[in-house]
């Protein structure tokens, strides 16, 4: 089995393969105005990514993107069944929470599609005649972001939306992914130093990149088995910022978009605070300047995955092993399948 770091480094190939995937049971669904994307863990962040991209750059498409990372179909959505398209994303196809939501949507006769590599979700969607994007098997969900994201994007295209701008950006990024490796290595080394020195680690961004900040938290939890904090401005400026003081030995990892005025503004503030605070470190994670928003989002996710897996390996931790997550799944599976 390939080392996890090498799986992340294959994102360039993964993007190209994902763009070539077909949709089984393909049909146009032009009447839908609300898309609800459900999933958990590495599959769940797909909805957050797509919601954010539509929020920032595709607001004129007049499509509402909602995402849910839980086991429930929000009751208010039942009032909009005729306008609703549900996309269930589960890499394994056996995620209990996602299967539960998919089955509830079927009970409510809601139009639905799935992105998966197989499992029960694939089998049920096939029987239902639902649109399916089947991705490559044998990967970890969190490392298969390009497959799952592009698969969900293809589902949204069924609504008659033109996603060529996004796909073109990703194709362009695939040629440059390896350029992010030196920064990922540096972040990994900084984190290793902070862990050895028992420092508090905080990943910070502006709201524009809050999903990337969350991605760092989840990747470091799964790969490095380590808790890192997150903070997002401007909200963090009204509370969290008071914790940036002497005595807490804090290391700030700032996800910085150098050409974004708000991001630059917050970076300037953090530099001022770090200069006057004795044991506060500020590490910049600079996103690529001459790239699209989606490319910057993917770049941040790539750095999160690669740096956390590198740090884990160098600290003697297996980044692929997630024993407690398996224990959780075994513990709750029957409940979600029967309630």
mmCIF file of N, CA and C in Angstrom, residues 39-111:
data_model
loop_
_atom_site.group_PDB
_atom_site.id
_atom_site.type_symbol
_atom_site.label_atom_id
_atom_site.label_comp_id
_atom_site.label_asym_id
_atom_site.label_seq_id
_atom_site.Cartn_x
_atom_site.Cartn_y
_atom_site.Cartn_z
ATOM 1 N N UNK A 39 -22.586 14.084 3.776
ATOM 2 C CA UNK A 39 -21.435 13.190 3.871
ATOM 3 C C UNK A 39 -20.767 13.363 5.220
ATOM 4 N N UNK A 40 -19.840 12.481 5.534
ATOM 5 C CA UNK A 40 -19.148 12.517 6.812
ATOM 6 C C UNK A 40 -17.635 12.468 6.590
ATOM 7 N N UNK A 41 -16.884 13.074 7.517
ATOM 8 C CA UNK A 41 -15.433 12.983 7.481
ATOM 9 C C UNK A 41 -14.842 13.520 6.192
ATOM 10 N N UNK A 42 -13.929 12.734 5.594
ATOM 11 C CA UNK A 42 -13.289 13.148 4.355
ATOM 12 C C UNK A 42 -14.257 13.299 3.208
ATOM 13 N N UNK A 43 -15.392 12.602 3.289
ATOM 14 C CA UNK A 43 -16.441 12.756 2.275
ATOM 15 C C UNK A 43 -17.318 13.965 2.574
ATOM 16 N N UNK A 44 -17.432 14.308 3.852
ATOM 17 C CA UNK A 44 -18.326 15.384 4.260
ATOM 18 C C UNK A 44 -17.848 16.769 3.887
ATOM 19 N N UNK A 45 -16.529 16.945 3.822
ATOM 20 C CA UNK A 45 -16.015 18.287 3.527
ATOM 21 C C UNK A 45 -16.277 18.698 2.083
ATOM 22 N N UNK A 46 -16.669 17.742 1.247
ATOM 23 C CA UNK A 46 -16.964 18.054 -0.156
ATOM 24 C C UNK A 46 -18.089 19.082 -0.249
ATOM 25 N N UNK A 47 -19.133 18.882 0.531
ATOM 26 C CA UNK A 47 -20.242 19.826 0.529
ATOM 27 C C UNK A 47 -19.814 21.212 0.960
ATOM 28 N N UNK A 48 -18.921 21.273 1.947
ATOM 29 C CA UNK A 48 -18.424 22.567 2.416
ATOM 30 C C UNK A 48 -17.635 23.281 1.323
ATOM 31 N N UNK A 49 -16.801 22.543 0.614
ATOM 32 C CA UNK A 49 -16.008 23.132 -0.470
ATOM 33 C C UNK A 49 -16.907 23.700 -1.562
ATOM 34 N N UNK A 50 -17.878 22.907 -1.985
ATOM 35 C CA UNK A 50 -18.747 23.357 -3.077
ATOM 36 C C UNK A 50 -19.626 24.519 -2.628
ATOM 37 N N UNK A 51 -20.147 24.444 -1.410
ATOM 38 C CA UNK A 51 -20.952 25.556 -0.885
ATOM 39 C C UNK A 51 -20.137 26.842 -0.883
ATOM 40 N N UNK A 52 -18.897 26.737 -0.462
ATOM 41 C CA UNK A 52 -18.047 27.921 -0.360
ATOM 42 C C UNK A 52 -17.749 28.516 -1.735
ATOM 43 N N UNK A 53 -17.488 27.661 -2.703
ATOM 44 C CA UNK A 53 -17.174 28.138 -4.052
ATOM 45 C C UNK A 53 -18.370 28.853 -4.666
ATOM 46 N N UNK A 54 -19.560 28.300 -4.466
ATOM 47 C CA UNK A 54 -20.759 28.964 -4.982
ATOM 48 C C UNK A 54 -21.007 30.265 -4.233
ATOM 49 N N UNK A 55 -20.735 30.271 -2.950
ATOM 50 C CA UNK A 55 -20.932 31.465 -2.130
ATOM 51 C C UNK A 55 -20.021 32.598 -2.578
ATOM 52 N N UNK A 56 -18.785 32.268 -2.913
ATOM 53 C CA UNK A 56 -17.786 33.283 -3.248
ATOM 54 C C UNK A 56 -17.793 33.683 -4.723
ATOM 55 N N UNK A 57 -18.070 32.724 -5.625
ATOM 56 C CA UNK A 57 -17.844 33.007 -7.042
ATOM 57 C C UNK A 57 -19.001 32.675 -7.975
ATOM 58 N N UNK A 58 -19.988 31.933 -7.502
ATOM 59 C CA UNK A 58 -21.064 31.527 -8.404
ATOM 60 C C UNK A 58 -22.435 31.929 -7.865
ATOM 61 N N UNK A 59 -22.497 33.071 -7.188
ATOM 62 C CA UNK A 59 -23.744 33.511 -6.576
ATOM 63 C C UNK A 59 -24.809 33.859 -7.610
ATOM 64 N N UNK A 60 -24.401 34.118 -8.853
ATOM 65 C CA UNK A 60 -25.377 34.485 -9.884
ATOM 66 C C UNK A 60 -26.036 33.268 -10.537
ATOM 67 N N UNK A 61 -25.625 32.076 -10.138
ATOM 68 C CA UNK A 61 -26.209 30.862 -10.711
ATOM 69 C C UNK A 61 -27.609 30.602 -10.166
ATOM 70 N N UNK A 62 -27.983 31.309 -9.094
ATOM 71 C CA UNK A 62 -29.316 31.182 -8.486
ATOM 72 C C UNK A 62 -29.604 29.747 -8.047
ATOM 73 N N UNK A 63 -28.569 29.084 -7.571
ATOM 74 C CA UNK A 63 -28.694 27.759 -6.982
ATOM 75 C C UNK A 63 -28.215 27.853 -5.538
ATOM 76 N N UNK A 64 -29.005 27.347 -4.609
ATOM 77 C CA UNK A 64 -28.604 27.341 -3.209
ATOM 78 C C UNK A 64 -27.903 26.024 -2.895
ATOM 79 N N UNK A 65 -26.678 26.109 -2.383
ATOM 80 C CA UNK A 65 -25.922 24.924 -1.996
ATOM 81 C C UNK A 65 -25.911 24.827 -0.478
ATOM 82 N N UNK A 66 -26.372 23.708 0.044
ATOM 83 C CA UNK A 66 -26.362 23.442 1.479
ATOM 84 C C UNK A 66 -25.540 22.186 1.727
ATOM 85 N N UNK A 67 -24.893 22.115 2.873
ATOM 86 C CA UNK A 67 -24.125 20.911 3.195
ATOM 87 C C UNK A 67 -24.449 20.460 4.607
ATOM 88 N N UNK A 68 -24.433 19.149 4.801
ATOM 89 C CA UNK A 68 -24.723 18.583 6.112
ATOM 90 C C UNK A 68 -23.779 17.447 6.435
ATOM 91 N N UNK A 69 -23.207 17.486 7.640
ATOM 92 C CA UNK A 69 -22.307 16.421 8.086
ATOM 93 C C UNK A 69 -22.891 15.789 9.348
ATOM 94 N N UNK A 70 -24.021 15.145 9.147
ATOM 95 C CA UNK A 70 -24.711 14.481 10.252
ATOM 96 C C UNK A 70 -25.633 13.423 9.665
ATOM 97 N N UNK A 71 -26.471 12.829 10.496
ATOM 98 C CA UNK A 71 -27.287 11.686 10.052
ATOM 99 C C UNK A 71 -28.742 12.057 9.811
ATOM 100 N N UNK A 72 -29.020 13.337 9.593
ATOM 101 C CA UNK A 72 -30.411 13.768 9.542
ATOM 102 C C UNK A 72 -30.716 14.576 8.276
ATOM 103 N N UNK A 73 -31.909 14.377 7.777
ATOM 104 C CA UNK A 73 -32.422 15.208 6.693
ATOM 105 C C UNK A 73 -33.158 16.377 7.345
ATOM 106 N N UNK A 74 -32.646 17.601 7.232
ATOM 107 C CA UNK A 74 -33.303 18.738 7.882
ATOM 108 C C UNK A 74 -34.784 18.802 7.531
ATOM 109 N N UNK A 75 -35.616 18.946 8.537
ATOM 110 C CA UNK A 75 -37.064 18.892 8.322
ATOM 111 C C UNK A 75 -37.559 19.996 7.389
ATOM 112 N N UNK A 76 -36.904 21.161 7.422
ATOM 113 C CA UNK A 76 -37.380 22.267 6.582
ATOM 114 C C UNK A 76 -37.225 21.972 5.094
ATOM 115 N N UNK A 77 -36.312 21.065 4.747
ATOM 116 C CA UNK A 77 -36.111 20.748 3.331
ATOM 117 C C UNK A 77 -37.301 19.999 2.734
ATOM 118 N N UNK A 78 -38.076 19.356 3.588
ATOM 119 C CA UNK A 78 -39.223 18.598 3.091
ATOM 120 C C UNK A 78 -40.263 19.513 2.441
ATOM 121 N N UNK A 79 -40.239 20.778 2.818
ATOM 122 C CA UNK A 79 -41.176 21.736 2.221
ATOM 123 C C UNK A 79 -40.742 22.166 0.819
ATOM 124 N N UNK A 80 -39.528 21.764 0.418
ATOM 125 C CA UNK A 80 -38.995 22.173 -0.890
ATOM 126 C C UNK A 80 -38.622 20.964 -1.743
ATOM 127 N N UNK A 81 -39.347 19.873 -1.559
ATOM 128 C CA UNK A 81 -38.988 18.622 -2.228
ATOM 129 C C UNK A 81 -38.918 18.749 -3.744
ATOM 130 N N UNK A 82 -39.813 19.521 -4.317
ATOM 131 C CA UNK A 82 -39.845 19.638 -5.779
ATOM 132 C C UNK A 82 -38.639 20.403 -6.327
ATOM 133 N N UNK A 83 -38.021 21.205 -5.480
ATOM 134 C CA UNK A 83 -36.873 22.017 -5.912
ATOM 135 C C UNK A 83 -35.541 21.442 -5.453
ATOM 136 N N UNK A 84 -35.573 20.325 -4.729
ATOM 137 C CA UNK A 84 -34.392 19.817 -4.030
ATOM 138 C C UNK A 84 -33.715 18.663 -4.764
ATOM 139 N N UNK A 85 -32.388 18.722 -4.824
ATOM 140 C CA UNK A 85 -31.569 17.620 -5.329
ATOM 141 C C UNK A 85 -30.560 17.271 -4.248
ATOM 142 N N UNK A 86 -30.609 16.042 -3.760
ATOM 143 C CA UNK A 86 -29.698 15.593 -2.713
ATOM 144 C C UNK A 86 -28.527 14.832 -3.336
ATOM 145 N N UNK A 87 -27.321 15.172 -2.908
ATOM 146 C CA UNK A 87 -26.125 14.443 -3.337
ATOM 147 C C UNK A 87 -25.515 13.782 -2.107
ATOM 148 N N UNK A 88 -25.499 12.461 -2.091
ATOM 149 C CA UNK A 88 -24.905 11.706 -0.984
ATOM 150 C C UNK A 88 -23.480 11.321 -1.370
ATOM 151 N N UNK A 89 -22.518 11.749 -0.558
ATOM 152 C CA UNK A 89 -21.107 11.471 -0.833
ATOM 153 C C UNK A 89 -20.562 10.554 0.259
ATOM 154 N N UNK A 90 -20.168 9.368 -0.124
ATOM 155 C CA UNK A 90 -19.547 8.425 0.812
ATOM 156 C C UNK A 90 -18.518 7.622 0.038
ATOM 157 N N UNK A 91 -17.252 7.831 0.354
ATOM 158 C CA UNK A 91 -16.220 7.122 -0.405
ATOM 159 C C UNK A 91 -16.423 5.610 -0.316
ATOM 160 N N UNK A 92 -16.603 5.099 0.889
ATOM 161 C CA UNK A 92 -16.768 3.654 1.062
ATOM 162 C C UNK A 92 -18.114 3.161 0.562
ATOM 163 N N UNK A 93 -19.120 4.018 0.656
ATOM 164 C CA UNK A 93 -20.480 3.608 0.326
ATOM 165 C C UNK A 93 -21.182 2.921 1.475
ATOM 166 N N UNK A 94 -20.504 2.820 2.617
ATOM 167 C CA UNK A 94 -21.081 2.126 3.768
ATOM 168 C C UNK A 94 -21.145 3.011 5.011
ATOM 169 N N UNK A 95 -21.037 4.311 4.843
ATOM 170 C CA UNK A 95 -21.118 5.235 5.976
ATOM 171 C C UNK A 95 -22.549 5.276 6.492
ATOM 172 N N UNK A 96 -22.743 4.856 7.734
ATOM 173 C CA UNK A 96 -24.096 4.681 8.273
ATOM 174 C C UNK A 96 -24.907 5.968 8.235
ATOM 175 N N UNK A 97 -24.292 7.086 8.631
ATOM 176 C CA UNK A 97 -25.030 8.343 8.681
ATOM 177 C C UNK A 97 -25.495 8.772 7.288
ATOM 178 N N UNK A 98 -24.614 8.611 6.303
ATOM 179 C CA UNK A 98 -24.948 9.023 4.938
ATOM 180 C C UNK A 98 -26.006 8.113 4.330
ATOM 181 N N UNK A 99 -25.900 6.821 4.595
ATOM 182 C CA UNK A 99 -26.925 5.882 4.127
ATOM 183 C C UNK A 99 -28.281 6.229 4.720
ATOM 184 N N UNK A 100 -28.272 6.631 5.976
ATOM 185 C CA UNK A 100 -29.533 6.994 6.637
ATOM 186 C C UNK A 100 -30.188 8.181 5.937
ATOM 187 N N UNK A 101 -29.393 9.205 5.626
ATOM 188 C CA UNK A 101 -29.945 10.382 4.951
ATOM 189 C C UNK A 101 -30.418 10.017 3.551
ATOM 190 N N UNK A 102 -29.645 9.209 2.845
ATOM 191 C CA UNK A 102 -30.048 8.789 1.494
ATOM 192 C C UNK A 102 -31.394 8.064 1.547
ATOM 193 N N UNK A 103 -31.550 7.175 2.502
ATOM 194 C CA UNK A 103 -32.800 6.412 2.597
ATOM 195 C C UNK A 103 -33.972 7.306 2.983
ATOM 196 N N UNK A 104 -33.722 8.289 3.836
ATOM 197 C CA UNK A 104 -34.791 9.234 4.191
ATOM 198 C C UNK A 104 -35.211 10.029 2.954
ATOM 199 N N UNK A 105 -34.253 10.412 2.139
ATOM 200 C CA UNK A 105 -34.595 11.166 0.928
ATOM 201 C C UNK A 105 -35.398 10.296 -0.034
ATOM 202 N N UNK A 106 -35.086 9.029 -0.086
ATOM 203 C CA UNK A 106 -35.855 8.112 -0.933
ATOM 204 C C UNK A 106 -37.281 7.977 -0.411
ATOM 205 N N UNK A 107 -37.415 7.876 0.910
ATOM 206 C CA UNK A 107 -38.749 7.780 1.514
ATOM 207 C C UNK A 107 -39.592 9.009 1.196
ATOM 208 N N UNK A 108 -38.916 10.162 1.085
ATOM 209 C CA UNK A 108 -39.617 11.418 0.806
ATOM 210 C C UNK A 108 -39.741 11.682 -0.695
ATOM 211 N N UNK A 109 -39.278 10.733 -1.502
ATOM 212 C CA UNK A 109 -39.328 10.854 -2.967
ATOM 213 C C UNK A 109 -38.577 12.098 -3.457
ATOM 214 N N UNK A 110 -37.421 12.350 -2.847
ATOM 215 C CA UNK A 110 -36.573 13.481 -3.230
ATOM 216 C C UNK A 110 -35.582 13.020 -4.300
ATOM 217 N N UNK A 111 -35.398 13.835 -5.318
ATOM 218 C CA UNK A 111 -34.420 13.516 -6.370
ATOM 219 C C UNK A 111 -33.034 13.446 -5.746
#
